[in-house]
Short mmCIF file of C-alpha atoms in Angstrom, two decimals:
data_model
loop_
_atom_site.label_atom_id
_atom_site.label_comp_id
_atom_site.label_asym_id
_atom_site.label_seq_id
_atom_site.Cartn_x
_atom_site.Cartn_y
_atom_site.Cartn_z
CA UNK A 1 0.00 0.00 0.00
CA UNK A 2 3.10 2.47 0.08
CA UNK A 3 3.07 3.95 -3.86
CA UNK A 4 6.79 4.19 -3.63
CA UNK A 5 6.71 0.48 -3.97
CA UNK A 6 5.55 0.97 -7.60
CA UNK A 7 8.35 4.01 -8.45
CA UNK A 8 11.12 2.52 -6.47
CA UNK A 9 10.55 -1.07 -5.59
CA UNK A 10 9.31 -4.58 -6.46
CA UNK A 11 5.77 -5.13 -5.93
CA UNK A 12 6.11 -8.28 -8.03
CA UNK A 13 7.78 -10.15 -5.49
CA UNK A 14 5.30 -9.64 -3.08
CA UNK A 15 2.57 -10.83 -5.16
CA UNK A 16 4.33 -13.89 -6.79
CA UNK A 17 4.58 -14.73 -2.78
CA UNK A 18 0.32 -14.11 -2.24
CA UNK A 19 -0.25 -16.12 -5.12
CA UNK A 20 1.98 -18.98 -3.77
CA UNK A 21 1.48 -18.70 -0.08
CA UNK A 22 -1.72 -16.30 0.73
CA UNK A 23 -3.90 -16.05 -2.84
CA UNK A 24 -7.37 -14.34 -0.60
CA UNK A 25 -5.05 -12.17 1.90
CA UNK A 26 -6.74 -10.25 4.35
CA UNK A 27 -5.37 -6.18 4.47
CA UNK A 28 -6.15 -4.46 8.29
CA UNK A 29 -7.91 -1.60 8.12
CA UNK A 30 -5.19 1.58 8.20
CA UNK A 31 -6.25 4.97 6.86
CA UNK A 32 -7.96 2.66 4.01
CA UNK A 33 -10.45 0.60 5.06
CA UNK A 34 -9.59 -3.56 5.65
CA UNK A 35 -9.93 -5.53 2.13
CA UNK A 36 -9.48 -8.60 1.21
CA UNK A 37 -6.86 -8.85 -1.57
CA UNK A 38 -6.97 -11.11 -4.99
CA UNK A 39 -3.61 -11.92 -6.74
CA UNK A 40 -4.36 -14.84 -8.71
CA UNK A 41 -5.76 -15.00 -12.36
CA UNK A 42 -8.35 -17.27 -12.16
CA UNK A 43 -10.19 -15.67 -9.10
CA UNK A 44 -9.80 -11.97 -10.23
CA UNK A 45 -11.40 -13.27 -13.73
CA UNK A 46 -13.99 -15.24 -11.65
CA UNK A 47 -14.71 -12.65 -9.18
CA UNK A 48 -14.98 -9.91 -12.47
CA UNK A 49 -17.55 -12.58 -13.88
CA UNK A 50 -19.56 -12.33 -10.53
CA UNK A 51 -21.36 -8.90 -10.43
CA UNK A 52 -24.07 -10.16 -8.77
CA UNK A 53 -21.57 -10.65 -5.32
CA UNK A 54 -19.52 -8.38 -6.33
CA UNK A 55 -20.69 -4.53 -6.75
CA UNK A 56 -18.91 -1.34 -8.58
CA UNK A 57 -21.69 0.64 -6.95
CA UNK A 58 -19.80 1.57 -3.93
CA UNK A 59 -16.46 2.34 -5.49
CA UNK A 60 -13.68 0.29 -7.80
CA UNK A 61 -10.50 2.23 -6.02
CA UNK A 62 -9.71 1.90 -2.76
CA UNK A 63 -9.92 5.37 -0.88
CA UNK A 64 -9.33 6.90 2.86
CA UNK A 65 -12.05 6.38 4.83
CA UNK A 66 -11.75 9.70 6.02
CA UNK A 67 -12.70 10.74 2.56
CA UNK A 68 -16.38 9.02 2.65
CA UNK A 69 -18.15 6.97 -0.27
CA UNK A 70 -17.09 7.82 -3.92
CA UNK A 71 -19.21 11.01 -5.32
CA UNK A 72 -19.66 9.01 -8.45
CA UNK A 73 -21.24 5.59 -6.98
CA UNK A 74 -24.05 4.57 -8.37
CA UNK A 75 -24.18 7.25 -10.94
CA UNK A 76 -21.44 6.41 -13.44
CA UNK A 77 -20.46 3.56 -15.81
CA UNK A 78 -17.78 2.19 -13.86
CA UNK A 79 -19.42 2.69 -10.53
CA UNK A 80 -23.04 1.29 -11.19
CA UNK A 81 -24.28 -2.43 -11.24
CA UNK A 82 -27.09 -4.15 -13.38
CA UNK A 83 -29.64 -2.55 -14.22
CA UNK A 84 -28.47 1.16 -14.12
CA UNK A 85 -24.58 0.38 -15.71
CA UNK A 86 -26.70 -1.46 -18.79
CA UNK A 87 -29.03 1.24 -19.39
CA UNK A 88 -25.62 3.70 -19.45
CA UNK A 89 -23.70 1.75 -21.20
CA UNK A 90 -26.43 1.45 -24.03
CA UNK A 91 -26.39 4.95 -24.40
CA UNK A 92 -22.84 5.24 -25.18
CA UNK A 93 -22.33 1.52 -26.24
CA UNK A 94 -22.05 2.25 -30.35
CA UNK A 95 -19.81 4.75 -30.57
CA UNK A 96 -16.98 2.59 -28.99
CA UNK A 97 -18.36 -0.33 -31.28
CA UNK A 98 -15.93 -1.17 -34.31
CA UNK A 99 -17.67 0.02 -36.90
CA UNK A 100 -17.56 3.39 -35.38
CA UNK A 101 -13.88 3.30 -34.07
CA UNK A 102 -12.63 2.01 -37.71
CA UNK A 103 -14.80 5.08 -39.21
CA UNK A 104 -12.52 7.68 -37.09
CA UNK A 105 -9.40 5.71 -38.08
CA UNK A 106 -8.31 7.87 -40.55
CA UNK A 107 -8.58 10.97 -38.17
CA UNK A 108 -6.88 9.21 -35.55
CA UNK A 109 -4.06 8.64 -37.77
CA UNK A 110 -4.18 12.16 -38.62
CA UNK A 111 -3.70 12.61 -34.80
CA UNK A 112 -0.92 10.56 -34.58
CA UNK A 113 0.52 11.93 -37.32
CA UNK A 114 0.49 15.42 -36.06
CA UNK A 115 1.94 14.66 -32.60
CA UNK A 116 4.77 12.53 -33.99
CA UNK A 117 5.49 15.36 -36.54
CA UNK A 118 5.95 17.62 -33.53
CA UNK A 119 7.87 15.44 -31.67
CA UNK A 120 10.66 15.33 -34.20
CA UNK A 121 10.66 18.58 -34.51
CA UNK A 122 11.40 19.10 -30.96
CA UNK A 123 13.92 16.51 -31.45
CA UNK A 124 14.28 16.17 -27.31
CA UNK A 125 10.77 15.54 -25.80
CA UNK A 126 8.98 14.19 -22.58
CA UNK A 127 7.46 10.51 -24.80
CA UNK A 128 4.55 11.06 -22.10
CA UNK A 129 3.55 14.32 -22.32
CA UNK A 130 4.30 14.93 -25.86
CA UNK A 131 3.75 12.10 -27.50
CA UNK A 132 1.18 9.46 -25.21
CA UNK A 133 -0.77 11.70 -23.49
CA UNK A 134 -2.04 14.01 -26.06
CA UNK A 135 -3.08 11.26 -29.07
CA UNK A 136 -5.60 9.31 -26.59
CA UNK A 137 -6.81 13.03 -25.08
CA UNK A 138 -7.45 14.70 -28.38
CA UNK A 139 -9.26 11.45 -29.60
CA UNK A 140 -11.78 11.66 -26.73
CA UNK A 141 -11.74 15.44 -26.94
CA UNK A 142 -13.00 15.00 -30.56
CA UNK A 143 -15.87 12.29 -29.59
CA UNK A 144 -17.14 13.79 -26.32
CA UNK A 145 -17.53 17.38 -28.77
CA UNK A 146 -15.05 19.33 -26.93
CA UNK A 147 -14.25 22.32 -29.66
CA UNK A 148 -10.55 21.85 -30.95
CA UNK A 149 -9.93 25.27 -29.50
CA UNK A 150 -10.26 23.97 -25.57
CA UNK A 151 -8.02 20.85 -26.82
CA UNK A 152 -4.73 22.51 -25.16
CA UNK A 153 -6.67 24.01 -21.82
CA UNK A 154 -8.06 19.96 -21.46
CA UNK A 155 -4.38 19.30 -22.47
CA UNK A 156 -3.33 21.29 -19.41
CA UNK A 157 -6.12 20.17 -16.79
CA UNK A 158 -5.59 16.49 -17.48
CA UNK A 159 -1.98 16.95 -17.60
CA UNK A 160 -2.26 18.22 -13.58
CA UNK A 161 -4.64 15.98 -12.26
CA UNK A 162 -3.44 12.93 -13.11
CA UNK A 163 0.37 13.89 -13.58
CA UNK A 164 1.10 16.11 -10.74
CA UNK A 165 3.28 14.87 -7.70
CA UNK A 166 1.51 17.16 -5.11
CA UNK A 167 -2.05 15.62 -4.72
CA UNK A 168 -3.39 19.25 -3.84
CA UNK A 169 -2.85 20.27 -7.42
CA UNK A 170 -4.55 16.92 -8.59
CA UNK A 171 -7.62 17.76 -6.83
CA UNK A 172 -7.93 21.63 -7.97
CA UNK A 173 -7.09 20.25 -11.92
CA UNK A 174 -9.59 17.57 -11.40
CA UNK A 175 -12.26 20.18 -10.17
CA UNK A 176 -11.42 22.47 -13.01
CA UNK A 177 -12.19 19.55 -15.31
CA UNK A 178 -15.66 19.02 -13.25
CA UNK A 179 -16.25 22.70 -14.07
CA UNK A 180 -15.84 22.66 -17.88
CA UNK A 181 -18.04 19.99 -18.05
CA UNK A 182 -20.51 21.71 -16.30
CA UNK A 183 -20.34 24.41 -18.68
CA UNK A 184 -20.46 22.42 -22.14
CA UNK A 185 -23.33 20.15 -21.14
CA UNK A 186 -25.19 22.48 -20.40
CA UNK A 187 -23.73 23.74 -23.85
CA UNK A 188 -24.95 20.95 -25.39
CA UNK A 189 -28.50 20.64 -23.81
CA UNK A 190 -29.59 23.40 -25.17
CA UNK A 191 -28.23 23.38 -28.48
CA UNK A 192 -27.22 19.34 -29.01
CA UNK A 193 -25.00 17.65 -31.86
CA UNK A 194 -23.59 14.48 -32.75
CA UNK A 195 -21.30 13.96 -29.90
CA UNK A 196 -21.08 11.70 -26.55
CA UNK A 197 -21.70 15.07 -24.52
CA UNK A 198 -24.60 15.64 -26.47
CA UNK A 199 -25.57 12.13 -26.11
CA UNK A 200 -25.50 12.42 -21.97
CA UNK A 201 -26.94 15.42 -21.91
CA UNK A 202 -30.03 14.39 -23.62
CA UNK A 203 -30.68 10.93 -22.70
CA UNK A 204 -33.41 9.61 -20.69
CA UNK A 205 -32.84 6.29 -18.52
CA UNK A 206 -36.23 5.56 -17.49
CA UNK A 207 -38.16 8.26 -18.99
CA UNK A 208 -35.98 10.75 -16.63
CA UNK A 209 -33.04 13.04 -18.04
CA UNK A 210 -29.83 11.98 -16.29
CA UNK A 211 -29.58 15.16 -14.15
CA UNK A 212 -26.65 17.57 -15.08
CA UNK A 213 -24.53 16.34 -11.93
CA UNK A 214 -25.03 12.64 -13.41
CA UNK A 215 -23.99 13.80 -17.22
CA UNK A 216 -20.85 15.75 -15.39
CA UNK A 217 -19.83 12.89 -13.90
CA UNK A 218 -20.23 10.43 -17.03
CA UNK A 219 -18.15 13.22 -18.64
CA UNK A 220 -15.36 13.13 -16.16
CA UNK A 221 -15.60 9.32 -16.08
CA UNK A 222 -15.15 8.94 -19.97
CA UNK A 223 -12.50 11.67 -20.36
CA UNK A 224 -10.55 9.96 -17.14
CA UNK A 225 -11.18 6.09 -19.16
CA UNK A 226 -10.32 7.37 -22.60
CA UNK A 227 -6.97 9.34 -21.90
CA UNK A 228 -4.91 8.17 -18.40
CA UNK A 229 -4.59 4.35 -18.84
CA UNK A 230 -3.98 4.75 -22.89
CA UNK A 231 -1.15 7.47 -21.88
CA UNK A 232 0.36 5.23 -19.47
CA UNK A 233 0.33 2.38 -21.46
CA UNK A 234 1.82 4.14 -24.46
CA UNK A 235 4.35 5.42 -22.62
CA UNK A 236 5.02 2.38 -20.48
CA UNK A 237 5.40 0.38 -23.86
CA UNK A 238 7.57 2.62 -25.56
CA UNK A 239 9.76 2.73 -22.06
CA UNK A 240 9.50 -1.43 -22.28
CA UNK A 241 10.94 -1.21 -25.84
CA UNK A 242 13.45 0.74 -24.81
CA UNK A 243 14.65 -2.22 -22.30
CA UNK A 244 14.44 -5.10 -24.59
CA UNK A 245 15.70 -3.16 -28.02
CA UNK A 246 15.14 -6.62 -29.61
CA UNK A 247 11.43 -6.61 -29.28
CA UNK A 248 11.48 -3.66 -30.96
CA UNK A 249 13.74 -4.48 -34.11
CA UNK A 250 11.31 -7.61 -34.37
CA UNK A 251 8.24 -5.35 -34.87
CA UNK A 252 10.11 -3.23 -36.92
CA UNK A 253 11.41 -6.51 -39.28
CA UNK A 254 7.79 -7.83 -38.69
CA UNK A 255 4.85 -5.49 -38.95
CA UNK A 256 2.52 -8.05 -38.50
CA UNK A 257 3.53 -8.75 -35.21
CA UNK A 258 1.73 -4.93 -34.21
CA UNK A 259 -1.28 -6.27 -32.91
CA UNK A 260 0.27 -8.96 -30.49
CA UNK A 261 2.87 -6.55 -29.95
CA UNK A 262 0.12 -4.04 -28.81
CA UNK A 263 -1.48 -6.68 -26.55
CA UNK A 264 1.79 -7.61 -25.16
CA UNK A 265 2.40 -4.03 -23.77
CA UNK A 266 -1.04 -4.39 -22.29
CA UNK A 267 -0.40 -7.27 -20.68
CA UNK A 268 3.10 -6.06 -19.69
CA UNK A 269 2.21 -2.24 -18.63
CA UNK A 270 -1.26 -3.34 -16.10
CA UNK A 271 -1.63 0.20 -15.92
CA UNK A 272 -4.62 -0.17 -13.43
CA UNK A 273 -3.04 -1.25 -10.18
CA UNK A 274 -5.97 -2.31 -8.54
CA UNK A 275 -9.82 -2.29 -9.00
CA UNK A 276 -12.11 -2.68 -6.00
CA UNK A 277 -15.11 -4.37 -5.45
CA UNK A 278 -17.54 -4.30 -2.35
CA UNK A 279 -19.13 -8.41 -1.38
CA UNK A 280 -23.25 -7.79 -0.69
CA UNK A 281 -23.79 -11.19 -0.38
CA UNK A 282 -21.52 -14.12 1.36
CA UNK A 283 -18.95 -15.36 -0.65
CA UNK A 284 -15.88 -18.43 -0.49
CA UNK A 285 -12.43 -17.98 -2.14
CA UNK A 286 -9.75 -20.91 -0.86
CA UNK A 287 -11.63 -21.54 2.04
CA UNK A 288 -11.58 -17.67 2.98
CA UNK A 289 -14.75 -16.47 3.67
CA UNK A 290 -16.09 -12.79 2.37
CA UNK A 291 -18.76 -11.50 4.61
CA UNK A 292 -21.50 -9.30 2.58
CA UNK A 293 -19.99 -5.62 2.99
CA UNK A 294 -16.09 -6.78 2.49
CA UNK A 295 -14.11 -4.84 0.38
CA UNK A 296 -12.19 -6.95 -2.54
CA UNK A 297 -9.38 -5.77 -4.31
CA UNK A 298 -7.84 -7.33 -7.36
CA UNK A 299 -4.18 -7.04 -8.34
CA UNK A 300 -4.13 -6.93 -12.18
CA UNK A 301 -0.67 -6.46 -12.45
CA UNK A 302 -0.30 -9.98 -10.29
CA UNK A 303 -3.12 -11.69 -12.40
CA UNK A 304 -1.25 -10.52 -15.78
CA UNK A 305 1.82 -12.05 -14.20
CA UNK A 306 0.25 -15.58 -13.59
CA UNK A 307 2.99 -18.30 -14.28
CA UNK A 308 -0.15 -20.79 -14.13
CA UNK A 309 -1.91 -19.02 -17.00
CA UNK A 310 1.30 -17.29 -18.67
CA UNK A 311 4.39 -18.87 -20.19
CA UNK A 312 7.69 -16.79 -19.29
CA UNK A 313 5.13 -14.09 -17.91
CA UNK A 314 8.41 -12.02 -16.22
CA UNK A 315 9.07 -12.10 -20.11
CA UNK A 316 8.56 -9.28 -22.17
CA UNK A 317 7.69 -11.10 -26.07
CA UNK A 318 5.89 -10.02 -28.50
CA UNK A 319 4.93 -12.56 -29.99
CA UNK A 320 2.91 -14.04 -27.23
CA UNK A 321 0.07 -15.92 -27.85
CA UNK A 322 -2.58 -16.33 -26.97
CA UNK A 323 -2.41 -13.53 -24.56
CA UNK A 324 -5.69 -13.24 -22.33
CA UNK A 325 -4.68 -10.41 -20.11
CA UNK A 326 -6.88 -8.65 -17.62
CA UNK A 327 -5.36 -5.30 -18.05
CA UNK A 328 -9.05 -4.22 -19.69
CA UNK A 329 -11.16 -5.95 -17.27
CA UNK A 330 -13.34 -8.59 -17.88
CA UNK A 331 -17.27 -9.36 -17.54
CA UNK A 332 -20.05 -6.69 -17.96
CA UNK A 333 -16.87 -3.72 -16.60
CA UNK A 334 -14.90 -4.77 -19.71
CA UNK A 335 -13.35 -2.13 -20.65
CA UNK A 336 -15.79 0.19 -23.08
CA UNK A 337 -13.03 2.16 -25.09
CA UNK A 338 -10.56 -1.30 -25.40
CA UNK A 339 -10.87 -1.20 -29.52
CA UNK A 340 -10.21 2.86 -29.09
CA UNK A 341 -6.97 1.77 -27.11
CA UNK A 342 -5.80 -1.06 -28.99
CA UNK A 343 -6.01 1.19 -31.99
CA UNK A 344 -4.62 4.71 -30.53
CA UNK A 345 -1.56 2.34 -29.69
CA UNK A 346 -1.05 0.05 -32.99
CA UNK A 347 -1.69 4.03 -34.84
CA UNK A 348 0.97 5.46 -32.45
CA UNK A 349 3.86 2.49 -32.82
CA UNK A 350 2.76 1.95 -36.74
CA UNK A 351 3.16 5.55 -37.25
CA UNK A 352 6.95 5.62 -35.66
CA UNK A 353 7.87 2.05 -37.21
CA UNK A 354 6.97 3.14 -40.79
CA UNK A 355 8.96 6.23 -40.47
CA UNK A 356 11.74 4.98 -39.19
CA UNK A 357 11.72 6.80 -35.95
CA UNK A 358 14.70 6.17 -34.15
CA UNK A 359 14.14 6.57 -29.98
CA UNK A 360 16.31 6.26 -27.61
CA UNK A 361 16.83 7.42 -23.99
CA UNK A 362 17.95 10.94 -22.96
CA UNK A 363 17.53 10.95 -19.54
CA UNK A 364 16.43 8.35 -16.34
CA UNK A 365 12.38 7.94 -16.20
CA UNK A 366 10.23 8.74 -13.81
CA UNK A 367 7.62 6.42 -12.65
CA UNK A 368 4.57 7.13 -10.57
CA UNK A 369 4.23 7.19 -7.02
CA UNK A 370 0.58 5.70 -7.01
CA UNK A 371 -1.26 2.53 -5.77
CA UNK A 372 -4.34 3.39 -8.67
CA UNK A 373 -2.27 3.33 -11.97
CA UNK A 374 1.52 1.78 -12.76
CA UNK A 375 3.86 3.67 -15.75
CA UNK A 376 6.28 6.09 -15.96
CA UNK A 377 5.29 9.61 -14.92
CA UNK A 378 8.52 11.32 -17.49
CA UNK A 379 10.38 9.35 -20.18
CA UNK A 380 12.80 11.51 -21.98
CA UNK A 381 13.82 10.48 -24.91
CA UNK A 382 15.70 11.66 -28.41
CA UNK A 383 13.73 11.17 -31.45
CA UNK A 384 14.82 11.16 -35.12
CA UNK A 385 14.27 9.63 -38.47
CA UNK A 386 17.32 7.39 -39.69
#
């Protein structure tokens, strides 16, 4: 539970020993409340599978208790259960479908195109915040309806409240990002167009209009889903590549190895630390029983590291396969924008591979300090065509 572990230490040795010795480990309650904690595969996936025992509705992130429920529970897509997360998934369900993903491909491209471009012509650059972070953000800027004008000030905003080492900046970001939403729904109620804003902000569950603090928090919940694992896992990937310079040269000699390549970094990156969900009914895992109220937290990093489900799994290969991570959740939580992902990243490598991008270090990374997400928080880096 210290985040240093994940910037300076090895939490992987810990949970190769849970898996082994203590796979359902109870956690006393500190400033967090007690959990119980899952590190192995097979449960996590089973557990994920289980929404009926186990609820999003009270939270998915484990959070001082001092701090009180989440604002969002209940009243988001990750933090609702059956009924309510069905009805609010349907309403944003299609445009994260294939069909409608492939049909932005091109301007995604475009995207990618444009930061790369800039990124050579800086020649020295931060890969996170000036490459990662701002393809995935300007993709869900451009669905959600946000005018290409406010691109940079979301740039900004995101760029503080889920990159800033001082948490009191993360919060004031985060609330400036509450605000603008505020303003363009109510933007977009009265004057509506074809856009996932739009969508919320008009859309009955019911035959009731979500109210505006519901569509704010959808808002904040999509932007937050489509933009900080995607950047971490970009950036985590390229800093992977980095470290094994032959996995690289192998997608470079093999561009058909892009999409396992892609789901490889997934795998590799488990940018979501930990998910959390809250028993309401009884439940047995290894003879541990979960009493209806229990907080359950899976380790998806640990599951993603499985040796009894993954081959060489402290092995970074690209050519793995099959490779049925958990990074992107599983069961009726999967992931809604995991085709927008896949793609932003297979766009993003593609677009360096074809060019010939040469990257290499220019500095010592940074990684976070966090228990929530896993990645580097700086990698600087020279880029160049050869």
């Amino acid at each position: 539970m210290d985040p240093e572990l994940y910037s300076q230490g090895d939490p992987f040795a810990q949970w190769s020993w849970l898996r082994t010795h203590d796979p359902v480990h109870w956690h006393e309650p500190t400033e967090l409340p007690g959990f119980w904690s899952l590190t192995r595969y097979h449960d996590i996936r089973a557990a994920y599978r289980d929404a009926e025992t186990f609820s999003s509705a009270q939270g998915i992130l484990l959070r001082p208790a001092e701090h009180g429920a989440d604002p969002g529970g209940g009243r988001t897509l990750a933090l609702t259960d059956a009924p309510r997360h069905k009805q609010l998934r349907g309403l944003v369900d299609g445009w994260f479908a294939v069909r409608s993903v492939r049909a932005l491909e091109a301007e995604m491209r475009d995207i990618a195109q444009g930061v790369v471009n800039n990124a050579l012509e800086m020649g020295s650059c931060d890969f996170v915040t000036d490459v990662a972070a701002r393809i995935p953000l300007y993709v869900i800027c451009k669905m959600m309806g946000v005018p290409e004008s406010d691109w940079e000030h979301l740039y900004d905003l995101t760029s503080r409240a889920f990159g800033a080492g001082d948490p009191l900046t993360r919060r004031f970001a985060h609330l400036d990002i509450l605000g603008y939403f505020e303003t363009l729904q109510a933007d977009k109620a009265a004057d509506p167009g074809d856009d996932l804003v739009s969508v919320l902000a008009t859309a009955e569950v019911d035959g009731e209009r979500l109210s505006p603090d519901d569509v704010i928090l959808n808002c904040d919940n999509l932007l937050v889903g489509g933009t900080e694992n995607t950047r971490i896992a970009a950036a985590g990937g390229m800093l992977s590549f980095l470290e094994h310079p032959d996995q690289w040269q192998a997608v470079r000699d093999d561009p058909e190895l892009l999409p396992s390549s892609v789901e490889e970094v997934l795998r590799w990156t488990s940018t979501a630390i930990h998910i959390m969900r809250t028993a309401v009914q009884p439940a047995e895992i290894h003879g541990r029983r979960i009493e209806a109220g229990d907080k359950v937290v899976f380790w998806l990093p640990s599951a993603n590291r499985d040796e009894t489900v993954f081959d060489a799994p402290d092995v970074f290969d690209v050519r793995r396969t099959p490779n049925r991570h958990l990074s992107l959740g599983f069961g009726e939580h999967f992931c809604l924008g995991s085709m927008l992902a896949r793609v932003e990243l297979r766009l993003l490598y593609g677009e360096l591979l074809s060019r010939g991008v040469h990257i290499e270090s220019d500095g010592e990374p940074k990684l976070l300090d966090s228990i929530v997400v896993n990645g580097p928080e700086t990698l600087p880096v020279r880029m160049k065509v050869v």
